[in-house]
mmCIF file of C-alpha atoms in Angstrom:
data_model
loop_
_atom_site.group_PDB
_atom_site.id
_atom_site.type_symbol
_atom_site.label_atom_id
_atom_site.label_comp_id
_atom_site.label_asym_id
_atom_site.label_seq_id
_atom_site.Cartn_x
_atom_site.Cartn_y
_atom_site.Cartn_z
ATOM 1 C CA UNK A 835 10.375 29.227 1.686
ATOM 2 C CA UNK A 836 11.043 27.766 -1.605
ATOM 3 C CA UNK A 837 11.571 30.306 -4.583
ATOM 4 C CA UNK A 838 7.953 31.327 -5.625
ATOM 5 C CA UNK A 839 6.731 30.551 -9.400
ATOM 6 C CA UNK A 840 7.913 33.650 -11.068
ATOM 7 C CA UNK A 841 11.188 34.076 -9.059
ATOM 8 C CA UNK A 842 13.410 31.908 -11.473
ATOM 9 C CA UNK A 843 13.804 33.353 -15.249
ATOM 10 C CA UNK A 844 12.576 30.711 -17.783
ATOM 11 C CA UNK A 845 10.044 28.693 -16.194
ATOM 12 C CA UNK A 846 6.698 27.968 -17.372
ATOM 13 C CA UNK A 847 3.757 28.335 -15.086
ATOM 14 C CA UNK A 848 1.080 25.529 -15.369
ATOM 15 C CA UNK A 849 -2.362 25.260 -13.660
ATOM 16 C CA UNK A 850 -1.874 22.069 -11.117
ATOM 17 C CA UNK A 851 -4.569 20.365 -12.656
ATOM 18 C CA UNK A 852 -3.758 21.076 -15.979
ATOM 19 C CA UNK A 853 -0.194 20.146 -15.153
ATOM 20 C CA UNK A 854 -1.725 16.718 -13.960
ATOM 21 C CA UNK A 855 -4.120 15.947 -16.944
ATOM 22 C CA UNK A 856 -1.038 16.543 -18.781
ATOM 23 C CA UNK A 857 1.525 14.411 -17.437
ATOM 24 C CA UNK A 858 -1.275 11.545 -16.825
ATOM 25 C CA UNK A 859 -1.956 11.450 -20.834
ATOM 26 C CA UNK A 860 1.727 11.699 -21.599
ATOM 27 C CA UNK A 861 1.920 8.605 -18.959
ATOM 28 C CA UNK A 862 -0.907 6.901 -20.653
ATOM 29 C CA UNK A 863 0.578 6.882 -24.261
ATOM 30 C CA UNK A 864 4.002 5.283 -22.493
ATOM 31 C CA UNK A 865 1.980 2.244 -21.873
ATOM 32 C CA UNK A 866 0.315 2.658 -18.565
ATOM 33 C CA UNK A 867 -3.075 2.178 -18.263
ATOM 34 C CA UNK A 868 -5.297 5.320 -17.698
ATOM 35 C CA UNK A 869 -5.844 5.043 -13.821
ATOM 36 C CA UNK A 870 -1.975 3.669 -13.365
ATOM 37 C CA UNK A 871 -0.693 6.701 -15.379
ATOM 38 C CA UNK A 872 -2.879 9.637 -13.397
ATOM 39 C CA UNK A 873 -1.684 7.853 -9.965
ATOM 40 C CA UNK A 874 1.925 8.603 -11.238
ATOM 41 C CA UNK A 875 1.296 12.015 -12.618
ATOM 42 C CA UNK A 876 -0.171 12.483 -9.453
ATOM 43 C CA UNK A 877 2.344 11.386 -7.079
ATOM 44 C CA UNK A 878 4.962 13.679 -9.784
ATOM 45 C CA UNK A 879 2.521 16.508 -9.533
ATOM 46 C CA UNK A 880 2.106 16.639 -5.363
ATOM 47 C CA UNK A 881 6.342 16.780 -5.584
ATOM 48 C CA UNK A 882 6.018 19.538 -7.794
ATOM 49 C CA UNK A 883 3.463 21.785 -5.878
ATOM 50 C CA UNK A 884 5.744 21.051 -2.491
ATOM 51 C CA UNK A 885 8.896 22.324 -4.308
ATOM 52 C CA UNK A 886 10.354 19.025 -4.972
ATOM 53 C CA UNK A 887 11.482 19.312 -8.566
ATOM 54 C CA UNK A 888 14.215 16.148 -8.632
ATOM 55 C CA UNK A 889 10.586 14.119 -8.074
ATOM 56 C CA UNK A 890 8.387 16.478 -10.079
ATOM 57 C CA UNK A 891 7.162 16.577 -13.515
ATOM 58 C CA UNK A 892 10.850 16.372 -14.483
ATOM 59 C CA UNK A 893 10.490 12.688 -13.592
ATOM 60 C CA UNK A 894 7.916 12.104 -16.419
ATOM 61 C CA UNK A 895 10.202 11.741 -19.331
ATOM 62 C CA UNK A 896 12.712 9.487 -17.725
ATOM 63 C CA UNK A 897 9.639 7.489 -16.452
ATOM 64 C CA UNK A 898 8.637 7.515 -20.430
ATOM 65 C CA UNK A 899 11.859 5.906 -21.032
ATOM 66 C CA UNK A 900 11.630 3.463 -18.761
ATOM 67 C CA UNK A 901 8.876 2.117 -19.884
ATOM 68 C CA UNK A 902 9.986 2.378 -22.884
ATOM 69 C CA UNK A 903 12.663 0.169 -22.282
ATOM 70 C CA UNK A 904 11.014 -2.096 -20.596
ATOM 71 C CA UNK A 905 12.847 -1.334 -17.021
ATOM 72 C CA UNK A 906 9.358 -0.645 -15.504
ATOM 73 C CA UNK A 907 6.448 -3.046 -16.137
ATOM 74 C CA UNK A 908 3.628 -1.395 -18.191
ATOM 75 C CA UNK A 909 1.044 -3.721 -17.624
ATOM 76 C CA UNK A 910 2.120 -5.205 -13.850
ATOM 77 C CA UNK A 911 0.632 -8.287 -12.563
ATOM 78 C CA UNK A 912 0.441 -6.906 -8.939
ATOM 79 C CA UNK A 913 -0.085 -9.588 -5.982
ATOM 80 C CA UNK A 914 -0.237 -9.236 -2.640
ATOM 81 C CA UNK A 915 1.109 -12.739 0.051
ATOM 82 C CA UNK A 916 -0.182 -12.639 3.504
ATOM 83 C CA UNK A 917 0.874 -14.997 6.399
ATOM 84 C CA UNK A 918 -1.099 -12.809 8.956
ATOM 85 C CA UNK A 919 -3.682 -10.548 8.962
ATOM 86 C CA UNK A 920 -1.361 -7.236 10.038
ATOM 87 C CA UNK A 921 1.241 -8.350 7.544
ATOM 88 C CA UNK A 922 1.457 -8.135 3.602
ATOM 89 C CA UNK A 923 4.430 -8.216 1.232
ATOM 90 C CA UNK A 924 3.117 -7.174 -2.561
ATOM 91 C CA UNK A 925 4.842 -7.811 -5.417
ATOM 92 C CA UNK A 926 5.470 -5.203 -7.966
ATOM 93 C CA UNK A 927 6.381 -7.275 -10.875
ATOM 94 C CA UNK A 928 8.464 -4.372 -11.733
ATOM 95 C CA UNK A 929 5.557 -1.812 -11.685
ATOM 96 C CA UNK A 930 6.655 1.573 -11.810
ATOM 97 C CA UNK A 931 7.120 3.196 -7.869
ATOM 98 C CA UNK A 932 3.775 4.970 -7.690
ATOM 99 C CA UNK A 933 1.694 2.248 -9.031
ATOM 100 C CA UNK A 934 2.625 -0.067 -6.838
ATOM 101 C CA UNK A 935 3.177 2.216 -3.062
ATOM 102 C CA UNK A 936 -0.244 3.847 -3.499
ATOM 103 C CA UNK A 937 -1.608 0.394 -3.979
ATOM 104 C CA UNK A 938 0.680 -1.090 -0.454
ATOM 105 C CA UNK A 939 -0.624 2.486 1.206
ATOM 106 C CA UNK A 940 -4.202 1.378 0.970
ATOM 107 C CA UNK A 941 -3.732 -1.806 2.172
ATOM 108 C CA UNK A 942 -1.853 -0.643 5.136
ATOM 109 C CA UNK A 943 -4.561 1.656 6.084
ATOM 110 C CA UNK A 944 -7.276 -1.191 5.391
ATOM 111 C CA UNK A 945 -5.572 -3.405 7.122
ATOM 112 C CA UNK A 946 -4.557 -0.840 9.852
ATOM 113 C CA UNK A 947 -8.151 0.102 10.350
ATOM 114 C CA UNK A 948 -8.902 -3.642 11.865
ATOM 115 C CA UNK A 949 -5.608 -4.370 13.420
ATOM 116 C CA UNK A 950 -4.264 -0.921 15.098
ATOM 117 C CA UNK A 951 -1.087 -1.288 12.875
ATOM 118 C CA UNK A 952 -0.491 -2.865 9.679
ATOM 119 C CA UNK A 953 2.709 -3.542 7.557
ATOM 120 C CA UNK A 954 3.479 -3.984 4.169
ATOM 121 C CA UNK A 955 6.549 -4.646 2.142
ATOM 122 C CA UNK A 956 6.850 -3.753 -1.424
ATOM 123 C CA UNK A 957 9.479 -5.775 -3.532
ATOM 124 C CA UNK A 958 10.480 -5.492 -6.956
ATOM 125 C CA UNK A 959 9.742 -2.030 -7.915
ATOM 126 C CA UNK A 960 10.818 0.579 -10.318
ATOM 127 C CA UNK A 961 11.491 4.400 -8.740
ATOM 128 C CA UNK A 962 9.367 4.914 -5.882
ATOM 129 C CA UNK A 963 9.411 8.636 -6.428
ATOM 130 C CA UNK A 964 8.590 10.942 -3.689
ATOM 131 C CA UNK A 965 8.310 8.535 -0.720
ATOM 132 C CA UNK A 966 6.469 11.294 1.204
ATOM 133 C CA UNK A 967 3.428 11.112 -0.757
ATOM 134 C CA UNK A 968 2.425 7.330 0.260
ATOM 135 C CA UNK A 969 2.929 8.398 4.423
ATOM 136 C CA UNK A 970 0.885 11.777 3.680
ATOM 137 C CA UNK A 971 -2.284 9.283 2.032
ATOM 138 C CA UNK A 972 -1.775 7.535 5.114
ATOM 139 C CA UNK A 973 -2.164 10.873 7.563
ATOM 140 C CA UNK A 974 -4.805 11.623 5.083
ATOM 141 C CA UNK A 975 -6.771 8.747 6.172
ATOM 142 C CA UNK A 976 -6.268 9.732 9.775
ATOM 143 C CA UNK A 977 -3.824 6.900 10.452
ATOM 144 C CA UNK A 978 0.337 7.512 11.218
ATOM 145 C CA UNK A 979 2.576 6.570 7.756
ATOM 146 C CA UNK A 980 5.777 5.338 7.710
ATOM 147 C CA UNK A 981 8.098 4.148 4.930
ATOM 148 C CA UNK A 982 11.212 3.375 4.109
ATOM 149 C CA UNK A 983 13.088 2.433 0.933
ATOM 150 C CA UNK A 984 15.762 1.261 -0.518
ATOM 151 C CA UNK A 985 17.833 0.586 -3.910
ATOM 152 C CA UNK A 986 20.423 0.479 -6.240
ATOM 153 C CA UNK A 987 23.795 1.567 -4.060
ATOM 154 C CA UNK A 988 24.939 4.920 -5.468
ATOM 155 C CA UNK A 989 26.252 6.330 -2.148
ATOM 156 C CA UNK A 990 29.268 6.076 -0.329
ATOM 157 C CA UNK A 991 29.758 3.919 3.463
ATOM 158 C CA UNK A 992 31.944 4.924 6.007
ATOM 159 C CA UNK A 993 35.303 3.203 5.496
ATOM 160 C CA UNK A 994 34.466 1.768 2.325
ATOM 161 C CA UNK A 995 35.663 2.427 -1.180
ATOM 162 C CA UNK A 996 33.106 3.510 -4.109
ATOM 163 C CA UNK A 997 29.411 3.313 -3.997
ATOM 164 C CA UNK A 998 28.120 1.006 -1.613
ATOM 165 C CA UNK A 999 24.422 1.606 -0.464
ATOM 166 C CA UNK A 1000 21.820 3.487 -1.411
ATOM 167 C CA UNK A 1001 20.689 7.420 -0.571
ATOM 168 C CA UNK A 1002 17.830 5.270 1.003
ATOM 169 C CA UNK A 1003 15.089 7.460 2.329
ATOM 170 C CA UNK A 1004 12.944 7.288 5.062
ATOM 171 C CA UNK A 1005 9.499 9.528 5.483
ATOM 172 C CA UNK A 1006 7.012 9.633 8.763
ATOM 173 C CA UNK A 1007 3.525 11.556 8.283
ATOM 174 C CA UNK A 1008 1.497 12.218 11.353
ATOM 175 C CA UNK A 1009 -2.368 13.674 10.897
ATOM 176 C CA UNK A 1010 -3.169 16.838 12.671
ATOM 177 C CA UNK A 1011 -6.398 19.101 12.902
ATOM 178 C CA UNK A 1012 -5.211 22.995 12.883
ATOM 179 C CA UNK A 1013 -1.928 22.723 11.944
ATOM 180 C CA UNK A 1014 -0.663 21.157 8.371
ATOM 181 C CA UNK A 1015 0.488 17.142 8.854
ATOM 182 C CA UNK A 1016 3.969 16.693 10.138
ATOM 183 C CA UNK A 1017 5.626 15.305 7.357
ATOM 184 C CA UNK A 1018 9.241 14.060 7.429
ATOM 185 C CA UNK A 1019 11.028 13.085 4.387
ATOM 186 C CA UNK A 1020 14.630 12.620 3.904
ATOM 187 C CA UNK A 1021 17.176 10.706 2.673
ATOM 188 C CA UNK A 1022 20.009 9.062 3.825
ATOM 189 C CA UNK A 1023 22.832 11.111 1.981
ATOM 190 C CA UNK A 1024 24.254 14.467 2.530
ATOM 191 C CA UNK A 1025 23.401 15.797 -0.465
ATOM 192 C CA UNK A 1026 21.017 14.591 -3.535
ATOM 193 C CA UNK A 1027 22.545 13.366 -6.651
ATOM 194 C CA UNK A 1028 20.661 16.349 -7.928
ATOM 195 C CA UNK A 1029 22.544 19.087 -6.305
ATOM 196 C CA UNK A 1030 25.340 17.151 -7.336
ATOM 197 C CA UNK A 1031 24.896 17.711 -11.451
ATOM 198 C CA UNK A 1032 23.175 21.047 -10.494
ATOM 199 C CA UNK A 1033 26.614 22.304 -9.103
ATOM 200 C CA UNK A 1034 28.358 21.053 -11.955
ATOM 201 C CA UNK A 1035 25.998 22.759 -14.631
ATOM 202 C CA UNK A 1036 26.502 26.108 -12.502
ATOM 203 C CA UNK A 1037 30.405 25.412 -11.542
ATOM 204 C CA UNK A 1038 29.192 26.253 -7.809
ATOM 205 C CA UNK A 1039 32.229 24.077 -5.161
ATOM 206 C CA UNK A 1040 30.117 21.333 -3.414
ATOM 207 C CA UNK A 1041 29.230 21.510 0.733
ATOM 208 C CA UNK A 1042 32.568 20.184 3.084
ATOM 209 C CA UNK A 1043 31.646 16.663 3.697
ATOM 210 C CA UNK A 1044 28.645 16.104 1.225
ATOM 211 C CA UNK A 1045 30.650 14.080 -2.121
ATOM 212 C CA UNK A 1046 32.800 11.908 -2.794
ATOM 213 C CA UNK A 1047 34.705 10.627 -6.472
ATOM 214 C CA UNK A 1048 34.217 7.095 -7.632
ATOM 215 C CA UNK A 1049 36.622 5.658 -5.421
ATOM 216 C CA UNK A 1050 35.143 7.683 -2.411
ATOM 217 C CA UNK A 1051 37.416 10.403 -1.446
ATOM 218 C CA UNK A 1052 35.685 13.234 -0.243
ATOM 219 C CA UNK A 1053 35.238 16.330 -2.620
ATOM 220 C CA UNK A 1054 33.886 19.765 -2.806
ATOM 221 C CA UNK A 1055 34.624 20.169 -7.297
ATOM 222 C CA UNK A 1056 31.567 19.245 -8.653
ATOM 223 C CA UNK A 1057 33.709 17.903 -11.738
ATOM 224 C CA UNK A 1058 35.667 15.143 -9.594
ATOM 225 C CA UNK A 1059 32.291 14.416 -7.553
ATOM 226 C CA UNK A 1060 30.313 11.159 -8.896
ATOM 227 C CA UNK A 1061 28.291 10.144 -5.505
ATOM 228 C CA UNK A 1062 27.050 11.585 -2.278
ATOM 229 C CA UNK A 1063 27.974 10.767 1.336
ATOM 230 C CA UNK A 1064 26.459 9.066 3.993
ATOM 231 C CA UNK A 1065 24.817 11.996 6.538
ATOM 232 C CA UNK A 1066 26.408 12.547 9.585
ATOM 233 C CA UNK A 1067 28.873 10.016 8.395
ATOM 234 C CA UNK A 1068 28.438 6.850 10.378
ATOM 235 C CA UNK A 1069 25.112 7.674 11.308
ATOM 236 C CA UNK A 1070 23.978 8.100 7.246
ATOM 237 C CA UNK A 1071 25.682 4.660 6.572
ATOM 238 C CA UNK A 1072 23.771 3.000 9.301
ATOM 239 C CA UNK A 1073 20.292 4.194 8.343
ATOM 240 C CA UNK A 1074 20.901 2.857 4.253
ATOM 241 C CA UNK A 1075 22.112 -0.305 5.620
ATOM 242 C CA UNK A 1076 19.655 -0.737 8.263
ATOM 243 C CA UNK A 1077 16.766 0.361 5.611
ATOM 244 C CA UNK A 1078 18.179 -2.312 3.076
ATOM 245 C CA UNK A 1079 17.575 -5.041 5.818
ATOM 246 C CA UNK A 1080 13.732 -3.383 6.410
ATOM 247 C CA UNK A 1081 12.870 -3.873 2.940
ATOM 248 C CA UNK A 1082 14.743 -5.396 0.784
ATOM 249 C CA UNK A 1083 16.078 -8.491 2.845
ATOM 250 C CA UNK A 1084 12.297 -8.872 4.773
ATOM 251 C CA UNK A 1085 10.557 -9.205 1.571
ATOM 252 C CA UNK A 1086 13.339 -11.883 0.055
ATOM 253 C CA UNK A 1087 14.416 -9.407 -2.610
ATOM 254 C CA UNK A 1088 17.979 -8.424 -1.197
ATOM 255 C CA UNK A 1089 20.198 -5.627 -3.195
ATOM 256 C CA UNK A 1090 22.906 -4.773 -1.334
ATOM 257 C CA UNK A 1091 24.290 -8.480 -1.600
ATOM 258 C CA UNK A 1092 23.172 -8.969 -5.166
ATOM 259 C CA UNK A 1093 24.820 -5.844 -6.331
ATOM 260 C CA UNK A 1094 28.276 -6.314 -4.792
ATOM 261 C CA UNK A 1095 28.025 -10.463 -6.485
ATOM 262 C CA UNK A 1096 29.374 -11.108 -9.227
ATOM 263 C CA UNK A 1097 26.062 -11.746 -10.509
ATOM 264 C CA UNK A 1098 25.264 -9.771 -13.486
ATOM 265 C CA UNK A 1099 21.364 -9.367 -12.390
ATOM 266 C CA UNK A 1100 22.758 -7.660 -9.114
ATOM 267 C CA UNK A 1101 23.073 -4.597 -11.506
ATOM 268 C CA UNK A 1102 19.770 -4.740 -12.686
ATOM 269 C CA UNK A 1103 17.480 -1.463 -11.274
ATOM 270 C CA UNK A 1104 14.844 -2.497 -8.731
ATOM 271 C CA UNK A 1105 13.680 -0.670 -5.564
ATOM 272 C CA UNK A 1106 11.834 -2.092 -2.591
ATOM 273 C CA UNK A 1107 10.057 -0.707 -0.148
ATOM 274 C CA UNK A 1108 8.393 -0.921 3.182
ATOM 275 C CA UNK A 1109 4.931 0.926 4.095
ATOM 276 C CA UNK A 1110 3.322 0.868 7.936
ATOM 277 C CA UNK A 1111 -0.325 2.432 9.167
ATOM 278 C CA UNK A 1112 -0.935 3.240 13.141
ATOM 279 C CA UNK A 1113 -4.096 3.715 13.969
ATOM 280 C CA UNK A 1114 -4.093 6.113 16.258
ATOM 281 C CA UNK A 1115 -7.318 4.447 17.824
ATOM 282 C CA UNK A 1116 -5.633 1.939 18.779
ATOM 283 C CA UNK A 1117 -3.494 3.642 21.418
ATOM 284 C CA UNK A 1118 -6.440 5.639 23.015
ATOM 285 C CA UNK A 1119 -8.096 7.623 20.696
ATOM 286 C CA UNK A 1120 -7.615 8.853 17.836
ATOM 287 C CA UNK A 1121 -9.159 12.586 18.356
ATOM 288 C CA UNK A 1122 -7.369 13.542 21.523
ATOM 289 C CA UNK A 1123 -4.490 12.267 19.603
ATOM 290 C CA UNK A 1124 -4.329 14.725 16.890
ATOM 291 C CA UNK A 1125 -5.536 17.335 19.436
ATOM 292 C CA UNK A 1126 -2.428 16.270 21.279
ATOM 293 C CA UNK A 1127 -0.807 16.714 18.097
ATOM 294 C CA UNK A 1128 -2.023 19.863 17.361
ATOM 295 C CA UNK A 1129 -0.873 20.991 20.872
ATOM 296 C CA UNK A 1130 2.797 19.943 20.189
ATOM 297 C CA UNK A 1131 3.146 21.724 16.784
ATOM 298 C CA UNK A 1132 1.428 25.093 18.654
ATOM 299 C CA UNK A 1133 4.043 24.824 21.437
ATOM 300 C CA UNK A 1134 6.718 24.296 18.570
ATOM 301 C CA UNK A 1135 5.850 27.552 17.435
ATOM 302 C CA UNK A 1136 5.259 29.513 20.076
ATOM 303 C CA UNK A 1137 9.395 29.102 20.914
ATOM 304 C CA UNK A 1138 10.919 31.824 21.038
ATOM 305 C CA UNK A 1139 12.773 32.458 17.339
ATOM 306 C CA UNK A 1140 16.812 32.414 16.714
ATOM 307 C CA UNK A 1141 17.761 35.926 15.884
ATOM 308 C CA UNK A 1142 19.079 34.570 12.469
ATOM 309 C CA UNK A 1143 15.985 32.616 11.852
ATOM 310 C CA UNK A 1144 12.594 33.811 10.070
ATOM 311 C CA UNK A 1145 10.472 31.354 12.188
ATOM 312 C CA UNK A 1146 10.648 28.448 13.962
ATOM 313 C CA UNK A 1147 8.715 25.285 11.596
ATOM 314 C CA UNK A 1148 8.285 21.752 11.914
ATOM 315 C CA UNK A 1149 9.262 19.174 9.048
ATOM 316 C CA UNK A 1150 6.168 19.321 6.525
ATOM 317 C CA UNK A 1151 5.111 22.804 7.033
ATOM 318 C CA UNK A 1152 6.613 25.081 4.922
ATOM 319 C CA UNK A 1153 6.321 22.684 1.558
ATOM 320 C CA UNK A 1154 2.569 22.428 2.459
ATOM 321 C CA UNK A 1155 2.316 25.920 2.057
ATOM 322 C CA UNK A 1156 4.158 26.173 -0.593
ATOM 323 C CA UNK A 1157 1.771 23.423 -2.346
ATOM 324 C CA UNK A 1158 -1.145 25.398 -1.589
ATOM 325 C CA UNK A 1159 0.037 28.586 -3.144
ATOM 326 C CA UNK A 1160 1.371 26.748 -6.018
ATOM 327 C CA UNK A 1161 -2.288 25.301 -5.915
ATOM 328 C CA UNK A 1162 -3.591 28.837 -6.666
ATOM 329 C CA UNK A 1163 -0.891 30.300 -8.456
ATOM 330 C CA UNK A 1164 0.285 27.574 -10.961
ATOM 331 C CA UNK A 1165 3.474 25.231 -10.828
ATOM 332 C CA UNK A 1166 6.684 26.490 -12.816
ATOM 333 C CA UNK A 1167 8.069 24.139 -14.686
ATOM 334 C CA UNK A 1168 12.369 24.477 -15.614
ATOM 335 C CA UNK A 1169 12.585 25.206 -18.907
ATOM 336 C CA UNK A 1170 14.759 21.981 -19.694
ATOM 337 C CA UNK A 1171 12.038 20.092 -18.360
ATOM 338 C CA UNK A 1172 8.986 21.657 -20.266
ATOM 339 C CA UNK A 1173 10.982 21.313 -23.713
ATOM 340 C CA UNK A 1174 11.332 17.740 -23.069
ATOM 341 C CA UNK A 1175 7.562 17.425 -22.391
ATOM 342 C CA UNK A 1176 6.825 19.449 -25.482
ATOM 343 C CA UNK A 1177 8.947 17.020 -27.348
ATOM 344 C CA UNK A 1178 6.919 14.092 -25.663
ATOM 345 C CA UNK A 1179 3.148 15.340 -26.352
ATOM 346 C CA UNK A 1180 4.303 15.867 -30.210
ATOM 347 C CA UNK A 1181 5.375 12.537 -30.485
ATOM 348 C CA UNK A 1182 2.267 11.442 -28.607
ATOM 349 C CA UNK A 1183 -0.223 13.707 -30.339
ATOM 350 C CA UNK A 1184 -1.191 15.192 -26.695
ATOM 351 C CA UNK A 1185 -2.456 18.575 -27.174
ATOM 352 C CA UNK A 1186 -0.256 20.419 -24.294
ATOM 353 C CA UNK A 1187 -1.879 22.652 -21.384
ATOM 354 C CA UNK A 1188 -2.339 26.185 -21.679
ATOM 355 C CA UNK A 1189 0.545 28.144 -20.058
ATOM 356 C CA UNK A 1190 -0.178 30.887 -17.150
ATOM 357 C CA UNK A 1191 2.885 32.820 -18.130
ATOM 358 C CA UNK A 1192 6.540 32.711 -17.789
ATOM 359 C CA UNK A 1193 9.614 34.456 -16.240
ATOM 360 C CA UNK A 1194 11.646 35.268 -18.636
#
C-alpha cells in the first residue's frame, strides 16, 4: 500500500473536493474554460487520490505553463472525422490531454453502446495525463476501456543510441460488481522519468537495468542517468514502437518519424492517443460477464499467499483503496508542490482551500 497521508513529513493534507475546486479555478484563470479546467483538475485529482503523484496536482503548474506558452490550446476547436459508424479519429487542435480523452472516452462508449465495440483515435494532443482515468470512465459506464498512447521519444530502444521512442503507456479497465475494476496502467519503460530526478534529489543508485545516459549506456548514478529503458528490454521497445503505429501513424499524425527528420516541427510536443469501448453485451451479456469477472478476481484471491508477500492483488486494487481512504482522509500534497500552487492562487487571486493538517 502506498504511504498513507501523514506518513511523509511536510505534506499538506487537502479535502479531495476542496483539492479539486482548487486546482479547477487555478485551471480556469490559465485560460481554460470553466468545464475544460474542472475535467483536468479532475483527471489530476483521481491520480492524486490513487497515489499517483508524477500525474497529480503536481501536474497543475506545469499545465499553467503550458498554456501559458501557448504549447496547449486554451480555447481548442475540437472535431471529430468518421468514415464508419464504430470508428472516429478527433482532433485535439492541441487541447490539453484531459480535455480532449474524456471527450474520445464518451464517444467510444456512445458509439460502443450501438456497435458492441467502438474506436477512437486522438491526434494532436498536449499531455494526456493519467491514461488510466479515460479506461476507468469507460468500466464506469459498464463497457471494457482500452488505450494506448504515445509521444515525444524520451526513452531508449534496444540496440539504438540515445532516446528513441517514447515511455508510451498502455491502460485496460474491466467493470466488475463486488470487487473494485481491474485496472491496468503502465508504461512502457523500466522506470519513470520521475524516479529518475527523485533518485538524483535523494542521491539513492538507480535499479540494474532501468537508465541509461544520453547516448544510452546503461546506468545505475542517478547523476549520469538522462532517460529510462525499454522494460524487459526488447519486449519494452516493441510495445512503444508498436503503440506509436496504434496512434500516432493510424490517425496521420506520426512522431517517431517526424522527430528523428530533420524537420524542426518533429521536435515540437504533441501526444496522440488511441481510446476503444467493448460492450460487454455484445459478447453474451453483459451481467454474467462481470459476474464472471467477479468470479476471476475472487479465485485470484483466494490463492494461496507467497510467504514474503502481504496478499495476493490484482492490477487496480490496491490504488482504489487507497483513493477511497484518501477520499475520507484528505490527499497530501509534497510540499514543493503546494508552494508552487500557493504561488499560483496569489497571482490568480484564488482564495486557497483550507488545510486538514500537515506532517511535519
Amino acid at each position: 500500500m502506498t504511504d498513507t497521508p501523514a506518513s511523509k513529513p511536510g505534506t499538506t493534507l487537502v479535502a479531495a473536493g476542496d483539492l479539486l475546486e482548487f486546482a479547477a479555478a487555478l485551471l480556469e484563470k490559465g485560460g481554460l474554460c470553466a468545464e475544460d479546467a474542472r475535467t483536468t483538475a479532475d483527471v489530476f485529482v483521481w491520480a492524486a487520490r490513487r497515489g499517483v503523484d508524477s500525474h497529480g496536482t503536481a501536474r497543475v503548474p506545469a499545465y499553467l505553463e503550458l498554456l501559458a506558452k501557448g504549447v496547449a490550446n486554451a480555447r481548442p476547436e475540437i472535431t471529430v472525422e468518421s468514415t464508419t459508424p464504430a470508428a472516429a479519429v478527433l482532433d485535439a487542435d492541441r487541447a490539453p490531454g484531459p480535455v480532449a480523452l474524456t471527450r474520445a472516452a464518451r464517444e467510444a462508449v456512445d458509439r460502443a453502446r450501438t456497435y458492441g465495440i467502438a474506436t477512437v483515435g486522438v491526434r494532436r494532443t498536449v499531455h494526456t495525463g493519467a491514461i488510466g482515468y479515460y479506461v476507468s470512465r469507460i468500466a464506469e459506464q459498464g463497457l471494457v476501456g482500452i488505450g494506448f498512447v504515445s509521444g515525444m521519444p524520451n526513452m531508449g530502444y534496444t540496440g539504438a543510441k540515445g532516446a528513441a521512442v517514447a515511455t508510451s503507456p498502455l491502460a485496460v479497465a474491466v467493470p466488475a460488481t463486488s470487487h473494485a475494476p481491474l485496472l491496468l496502467d503502465m508504461a512502457t519503460a523500466t522506470i519513470a522519468l520521475g524516479k529518475i530526478r527523485q533518485a538524483k534529489a535523494d542521491g539513492t543508485p538507480l535499479p540494474e537495468g532501468a537508465a541509461a545516459t544520453g547516448d544510452g549506456t546503461p546506468t545505475t548514478d542517478p547523476e549520469r542517468a538522462v532517460m529510462p529503458l525499454p522494460l524487459g528490454g526488447v519486449k519494452g521497445s516493441g510495445m512503444s514502437l508498436a503503440f506509436e503505429l496504434l496512434t500516432s501513424v493510424l490517425v496521420g499524425a506520426p512522431i517517431f518519424s517526424s522527430f528523428h527528420s530533420d524537420d524542426p516541427q518533429g521536435r515540437t510536443h504533441r501526444q496522440n492517443a488511441l481510446l476503444i469501448a467493448v460492450d460487454p453485451a455484445a459478447f453474451g451479456g453483459a451481467e454474467a460477464f462481470t459476474e464472471a469477472v467477479d468470479a476471476t478476481l475472487s479465485t485470484l484471491k483466494a490463492l494461496p499467499v507467497a510467504d514474503d508477500a502481504s496478499g495476493v492483488y490484482y492490477p487496480g486494487e490496491r490504488s482504489a483503496a487507497l483513493s477511497a481512504e484518501r477520499g475520507r482522509t484528505g490527499i497530501p500534497v509534497a510540499p514543493k508542490v503546494w508552494r508552487e500552487l500557493l504561488v499560483k492562487a496569489e497571482e490568480f487571486g484564488v482564495t486557497p482551500p483550507r488545510a486538514l493538517g500537515g506532517a511535519g
